[in-house]
Short mmCIF file of C-alpha atoms in Angstrom, two decimals:
data_model
loop_
_atom_site.label_atom_id
_atom_site.label_comp_id
_atom_site.label_asym_id
_atom_site.label_seq_id
_atom_site.Cartn_x
_atom_site.Cartn_y
_atom_site.Cartn_z
CA MET A 21 -5.38 -4.51 -13.22
CA LYS A 22 -4.45 -1.42 -15.26
CA ILE A 23 -5.30 1.62 -13.14
CA ALA A 24 -5.27 5.41 -13.52
CA TYR A 25 -4.96 7.15 -10.17
CA PHE A 26 -6.37 10.61 -9.36
CA GLY A 27 -5.47 12.42 -6.14
CA TYR A 28 -2.92 14.15 -3.92
CA ASP A 29 -1.24 13.36 -0.59
CA PHE A 30 -4.34 13.07 1.61
CA PHE A 31 -4.86 9.42 0.61
CA TRP A 32 -1.31 8.78 -0.61
CA LYS A 33 -1.15 5.40 1.13
CA CYS A 34 -3.85 4.19 -1.24
CA LEU A 35 -1.56 4.85 -4.19
CA GLU A 36 1.31 3.13 -2.37
CA TYR A 37 -0.86 0.06 -1.82
CA LEU A 38 -1.94 -0.07 -5.47
CA LEU A 39 1.65 0.28 -6.67
CA ASN A 40 2.79 -2.64 -4.54
CA ASN A 41 0.01 -5.15 -5.19
CA ASP A 42 -0.07 -6.66 -8.67
CA ASN A 43 -1.48 -3.59 -10.37
CA GLU A 44 -0.14 -1.53 -13.24
CA ILE A 45 -0.53 2.19 -12.61
CA ILE A 46 -0.53 3.60 -16.13
CA LYS A 47 -0.95 7.28 -15.23
CA VAL A 48 -1.38 9.57 -12.20
CA PHE A 49 -3.47 12.73 -12.27
CA THR A 50 -2.98 15.30 -9.54
CA TYR A 51 -2.98 19.09 -9.20
CA LYS A 52 -0.62 21.83 -8.08
CA THR A 53 -0.97 22.11 -4.30
CA ASP A 54 0.05 25.03 -2.11
CA ASN A 55 2.35 22.75 -0.06
CA THR A 56 1.22 24.62 3.03
CA TYR A 57 -2.15 23.03 3.66
CA ASN A 58 -2.30 20.52 0.79
CA PHE A 59 0.70 18.56 -0.40
CA ASN A 60 2.06 16.46 -3.24
CA TYR A 61 5.35 15.39 -1.62
CA LYS A 62 4.28 11.83 -0.86
CA ILE A 63 2.80 11.25 -4.32
CA THR A 64 5.87 12.57 -6.14
CA ASP A 65 8.23 10.60 -3.89
CA LEU A 66 6.34 7.38 -4.66
CA LEU A 67 6.71 8.03 -8.39
CA SER A 68 10.25 9.42 -8.39
CA ASN A 69 11.90 6.17 -9.50
CA LYS A 70 9.08 4.99 -11.76
CA SER A 71 8.32 5.75 -15.39
CA ILE A 72 4.68 6.56 -14.70
CA PRO A 73 3.42 9.73 -16.40
CA VAL A 74 1.97 12.41 -14.11
CA GLN A 75 -0.48 15.07 -15.25
CA PHE A 76 -1.36 18.17 -13.24
CA GLY A 77 -4.76 19.84 -13.41
CA LYS A 78 -8.23 18.90 -14.55
CA ALA A 79 -8.60 15.74 -16.64
CA THR A 80 -10.51 16.21 -19.88
CA GLU A 81 -12.74 13.80 -21.77
CA ASN A 82 -9.89 13.39 -24.25
CA ASP A 83 -7.55 12.38 -21.40
CA ILE A 84 -10.00 9.70 -20.29
CA GLN A 85 -10.42 8.44 -23.85
CA LYS A 86 -6.65 8.04 -24.07
CA LEU A 87 -6.77 5.94 -20.90
CA VAL A 88 -9.42 3.73 -22.46
CA ASP A 89 -7.37 3.38 -25.63
CA SER A 90 -4.32 2.35 -23.58
CA GLY A 91 -6.24 -0.47 -21.89
CA CYS A 92 -7.11 1.19 -18.60
CA GLU A 93 -9.48 -0.98 -16.56
CA LEU A 94 -10.13 1.18 -13.51
CA ILE A 95 -10.04 4.81 -12.39
CA VAL A 96 -9.28 5.36 -8.70
CA SER A 97 -10.16 8.83 -7.43
CA ALA A 98 -8.83 9.67 -3.96
CA ALA A 99 -9.30 13.33 -2.92
CA TYR A 100 -9.17 14.61 -6.50
CA PRO A 101 -10.98 17.99 -6.64
CA TYR A 102 -12.23 17.87 -10.23
CA LYS A 103 -15.10 16.01 -11.88
CA ILE A 104 -13.74 13.06 -13.84
CA PRO A 105 -15.51 12.46 -17.19
CA ILE A 106 -17.24 9.09 -17.50
CA ILE A 107 -16.57 7.35 -20.83
CA ASN A 108 -17.93 4.08 -22.17
CA ASP A 109 -17.79 1.20 -19.70
CA LEU A 110 -14.57 2.24 -17.95
CA LYS A 111 -15.05 1.48 -14.27
CA GLY A 112 -14.29 4.19 -11.73
CA ILE A 113 -14.30 4.41 -7.95
CA ASN A 114 -14.02 7.31 -5.52
CA ILE A 115 -12.73 7.25 -1.93
CA HIS A 116 -14.79 9.71 0.13
CA PRO A 117 -14.12 10.56 3.82
CA THR A 118 -17.65 10.21 5.23
CA LEU A 119 -20.23 7.49 5.60
CA LEU A 120 -22.26 8.29 2.51
CA PRO A 121 -24.97 9.21 1.74
CA GLN A 122 -24.37 11.58 4.68
CA GLY A 123 -21.72 14.22 4.09
CA ARG A 124 -21.36 14.62 0.36
CA GLY A 125 -19.22 17.61 -0.55
CA PRO A 126 -15.71 18.88 -1.28
CA TRP A 127 -14.41 19.17 2.31
CA PRO A 128 -16.67 17.33 4.76
CA LEU A 129 -14.19 16.60 7.58
CA PRO A 130 -14.78 19.77 9.68
CA TYR A 131 -18.51 18.98 9.80
CA ILE A 132 -17.82 15.67 11.50
CA ILE A 133 -16.76 17.71 14.54
CA LEU A 134 -19.08 20.69 14.03
CA ASN A 135 -22.11 18.38 13.78
CA LYS A 136 -21.08 16.51 16.95
CA LEU A 137 -20.97 13.11 15.27
CA VAL A 138 -19.93 10.17 17.44
CA GLU A 139 -19.07 8.00 14.42
CA SER A 140 -17.81 8.65 10.94
CA GLY A 141 -15.90 6.75 8.31
CA VAL A 142 -14.94 6.31 4.68
CA THR A 143 -16.95 5.20 1.66
CA ILE A 144 -15.70 3.79 -1.63
CA HIS A 145 -18.36 4.20 -4.29
CA LYS A 146 -18.75 3.98 -8.03
CA LEU A 147 -18.04 7.09 -10.06
CA ASN A 148 -21.02 8.49 -11.93
CA GLU A 149 -22.14 11.82 -13.37
CA LYS A 150 -22.63 13.49 -9.97
CA PHE A 151 -20.07 14.08 -7.21
CA ASP A 152 -20.18 11.59 -4.33
CA SER A 153 -23.44 9.96 -5.42
CA GLY A 154 -22.52 6.64 -7.07
CA ASP A 155 -23.49 3.23 -5.72
CA ILE A 156 -21.69 2.22 -2.53
CA LEU A 157 -19.13 -0.57 -2.83
CA ILE A 158 -17.70 -0.72 0.71
CA GLN A 159 -17.56 1.37 3.89
CA GLY A 160 -15.53 1.45 7.08
CA SER A 161 -16.16 3.43 10.25
CA TYR A 162 -14.30 4.90 13.23
CA PRO A 163 -15.42 6.50 16.53
CA VAL A 164 -15.34 10.27 17.02
CA SER A 165 -14.72 11.71 20.48
CA GLU A 166 -14.83 15.20 22.00
CA LYS A 167 -11.02 15.17 21.97
CA ASP A 168 -10.76 14.67 18.21
CA ASN A 169 -9.60 17.47 15.93
CA LEU A 170 -9.21 17.88 12.17
CA GLU A 171 -5.80 16.21 12.24
CA SER A 172 -6.91 13.15 14.22
CA ILE A 173 -10.02 12.46 12.13
CA SER A 174 -7.94 12.95 8.99
CA CYS A 175 -5.57 10.25 10.21
CA LYS A 176 -8.45 7.99 11.22
CA SER A 177 -10.07 8.30 7.80
CA GLN A 178 -6.77 7.64 6.02
CA ILE A 179 -6.20 4.45 8.02
CA VAL A 180 -9.75 3.24 7.33
CA ALA A 181 -9.37 4.05 3.63
CA ILE A 182 -6.38 1.73 3.29
CA ASP A 183 -8.23 -1.09 5.03
CA ILE A 184 -11.37 -0.94 2.91
CA LEU A 185 -9.43 -0.42 -0.35
CA GLN A 186 -7.47 -3.58 0.35
CA ARG A 187 -10.68 -5.49 1.04
CA LEU A 188 -12.29 -4.10 -2.12
CA MET A 189 -9.38 -4.92 -4.41
CA PHE A 190 -9.05 -8.44 -2.98
CA ASP A 191 -12.51 -9.34 -4.33
CA PHE A 192 -13.32 -6.44 -6.64
CA ASP A 193 -15.88 -8.13 -8.90
CA LYS A 194 -17.98 -9.28 -5.94
CA TYR A 195 -18.17 -5.79 -4.46
CA TRP A 196 -18.87 -4.24 -7.87
CA ILE A 197 -21.78 -6.56 -8.58
CA ASN A 198 -23.25 -6.19 -5.08
CA SER A 199 -23.02 -2.36 -4.86
CA LYS A 200 -25.95 -0.51 -3.31
CA PRO A 201 -27.60 2.79 -4.27
CA GLN A 202 -26.98 5.61 -1.82
CA GLY A 203 -30.41 7.13 -1.32
CA GLU A 204 -31.13 10.78 -0.53
CA GLY A 205 -28.47 11.66 2.06
CA SER A 206 -27.04 15.13 2.75
CA TYR A 207 -24.62 17.62 1.21
CA TRP A 208 -22.11 19.57 3.32
CA ALA A 209 -21.01 22.68 1.44
CA PHE A 210 -17.47 24.02 1.70
CA PRO A 211 -17.38 25.75 5.11
CA SER A 212 -18.02 29.48 5.01
CA ASP A 213 -15.76 32.03 6.69
CA ASP A 214 -18.46 32.47 9.33
CA LYS A 215 -18.24 28.81 10.34
CA GLN A 216 -14.49 29.23 10.82
CA THR A 217 -14.91 32.35 12.97
CA ILE A 218 -14.70 32.17 16.76
CA LYS A 219 -17.19 34.44 18.51
CA TRP A 220 -16.35 35.30 22.11
CA ASN A 221 -20.00 35.53 23.18
CA ASP A 222 -20.29 31.84 22.36
CA SER A 223 -19.81 29.04 24.90
CA VAL A 224 -16.31 27.70 25.45
CA ASP A 225 -17.55 24.29 24.29
CA ASN A 226 -18.53 25.70 20.91
CA ILE A 227 -15.32 27.71 20.65
CA ASP A 228 -13.33 24.56 21.34
CA ARG A 229 -15.38 22.68 18.74
CA ILE A 230 -14.67 25.25 16.01
CA ALA A 231 -10.94 25.24 16.78
CA ARG A 232 -10.83 21.44 16.71
CA ALA A 233 -12.84 21.28 13.48
CA PHE A 234 -10.39 23.46 11.55
CA GLY A 235 -7.12 22.74 13.36
CA LYS A 236 -4.02 23.70 11.41
CA LEU A 237 -6.23 24.89 8.56
CA GLU A 238 -7.14 27.68 10.97
CA SER A 239 -10.13 29.37 12.48
CA THR A 240 -10.17 33.15 12.99
CA ALA A 241 -10.95 35.45 15.90
CA ASN A 242 -11.01 39.15 16.67
CA PHE A 243 -9.40 40.58 19.81
CA ALA A 244 -7.11 43.49 20.73
CA GLU A 245 -8.55 45.32 17.71
CA LYS A 246 -7.00 42.85 15.26
CA ILE A 247 -8.02 39.71 13.40
CA TRP A 248 -6.04 36.58 14.28
CA VAL A 249 -5.73 33.10 12.81
CA ILE A 250 -6.04 30.38 15.44
CA ARG A 251 -4.41 26.96 15.13
CA ASP A 252 -4.77 25.59 18.64
CA LEU A 253 -6.38 26.55 21.93
CA SER A 254 -7.66 25.17 25.21
CA VAL A 255 -10.74 26.23 27.17
CA TRP A 256 -12.26 25.99 30.60
CA LYS A 257 -15.55 27.03 32.11
CA GLN A 258 -15.35 29.73 34.77
CA ASN A 259 -17.63 32.38 36.19
CA HIS A 260 -16.07 35.78 35.65
CA ASN A 261 -16.73 39.50 35.38
CA TYR A 262 -14.35 40.17 32.49
CA GLU A 263 -15.61 41.92 29.39
CA ILE A 264 -16.39 39.27 26.80
CA GLY A 265 -13.72 39.25 24.11
CA SER A 266 -11.15 41.05 26.25
CA VAL A 267 -7.61 39.83 26.86
CA VAL A 268 -7.42 38.91 30.57
CA HIS A 269 -3.94 37.43 30.69
CA GLU A 270 -0.77 37.06 28.61
CA THR A 271 2.39 34.99 28.81
CA ASN A 272 5.40 35.09 26.51
CA LYS A 273 3.50 32.97 23.97
CA GLU A 274 -0.11 32.51 25.11
CA VAL A 275 -3.07 34.86 25.40
CA VAL A 276 -6.21 34.26 27.47
CA VAL A 277 -9.48 35.77 26.22
CA ALA A 278 -12.83 35.92 28.02
CA ALA A 279 -15.77 34.03 26.51
CA SER A 280 -19.40 33.94 27.65
CA ASP A 281 -19.04 31.13 30.18
CA GLY A 282 -15.30 30.74 30.65
CA LEU A 283 -11.82 31.51 29.41
CA VAL A 284 -9.95 30.56 26.24
CA CYS A 285 -6.18 30.09 26.18
CA LEU A 286 -4.83 30.68 22.67
CA ARG A 287 -1.76 28.49 22.28
CA PHE A 288 -0.79 28.80 18.61
CA PHE A 289 -2.01 31.88 16.76
CA SER A 290 -0.78 34.77 14.63
CA GLU A 291 -2.04 38.04 13.27
CA TYR A 292 -4.12 37.75 10.11
CA LEU A 293 -2.27 39.43 7.25
CA VAL A 294 -4.31 40.43 4.23
#
């Protein structure tokens, strides 16, 4: 099958699979990442020894028409941030990291933890005129625990994505014909700064949940008259008489701050620099 691939490193294994399994990747569309939080290293490494054209930025209707003219049979979108124009009868699929119709949106993963889900997963659906709303082709799920963080659910979703993409491509026509409409569902907007902010008058359980939800992409907190970015912490419940939000202990690397019902040990953090 002649395929045009759209995405960056988050689902890079999906591109690797397509390259190695009787498909012809005729073009790859990606975008310029910051290579701090989002990366293109894996994608570019996969293509380094291949004569596959790569285009950065938003695909236009003219770009899609050129794909049609070159015999493209399928568009595969995997964490591509832009709306892909739909032209003629060119088939398109999108790999989305929630169990749709719940969790439409540009960055739903933190909500899996913030909303206290016990199960999530990945959906592959048809592309249509609206983001994340096309008919469902196949889904796969994974359990979510109170120990999970952004990094672990990212890995879980990436592993599930490979599995269901393989199953889809093995019998593509069957899944395409038997696709199912999504229904109403829910939309999770890009998280606001407030959702990423730790408040010391909150419970340690909620503080832990916010830190896990944003992980290396950072939550923020205010203490010692400064704003800090937080990458990792641990918490425990404890009765205390400390002023909430005050620093109660320091080591060479860690700081312990008082919360409403316990203490929070900040393990990896740094001052927020504007």
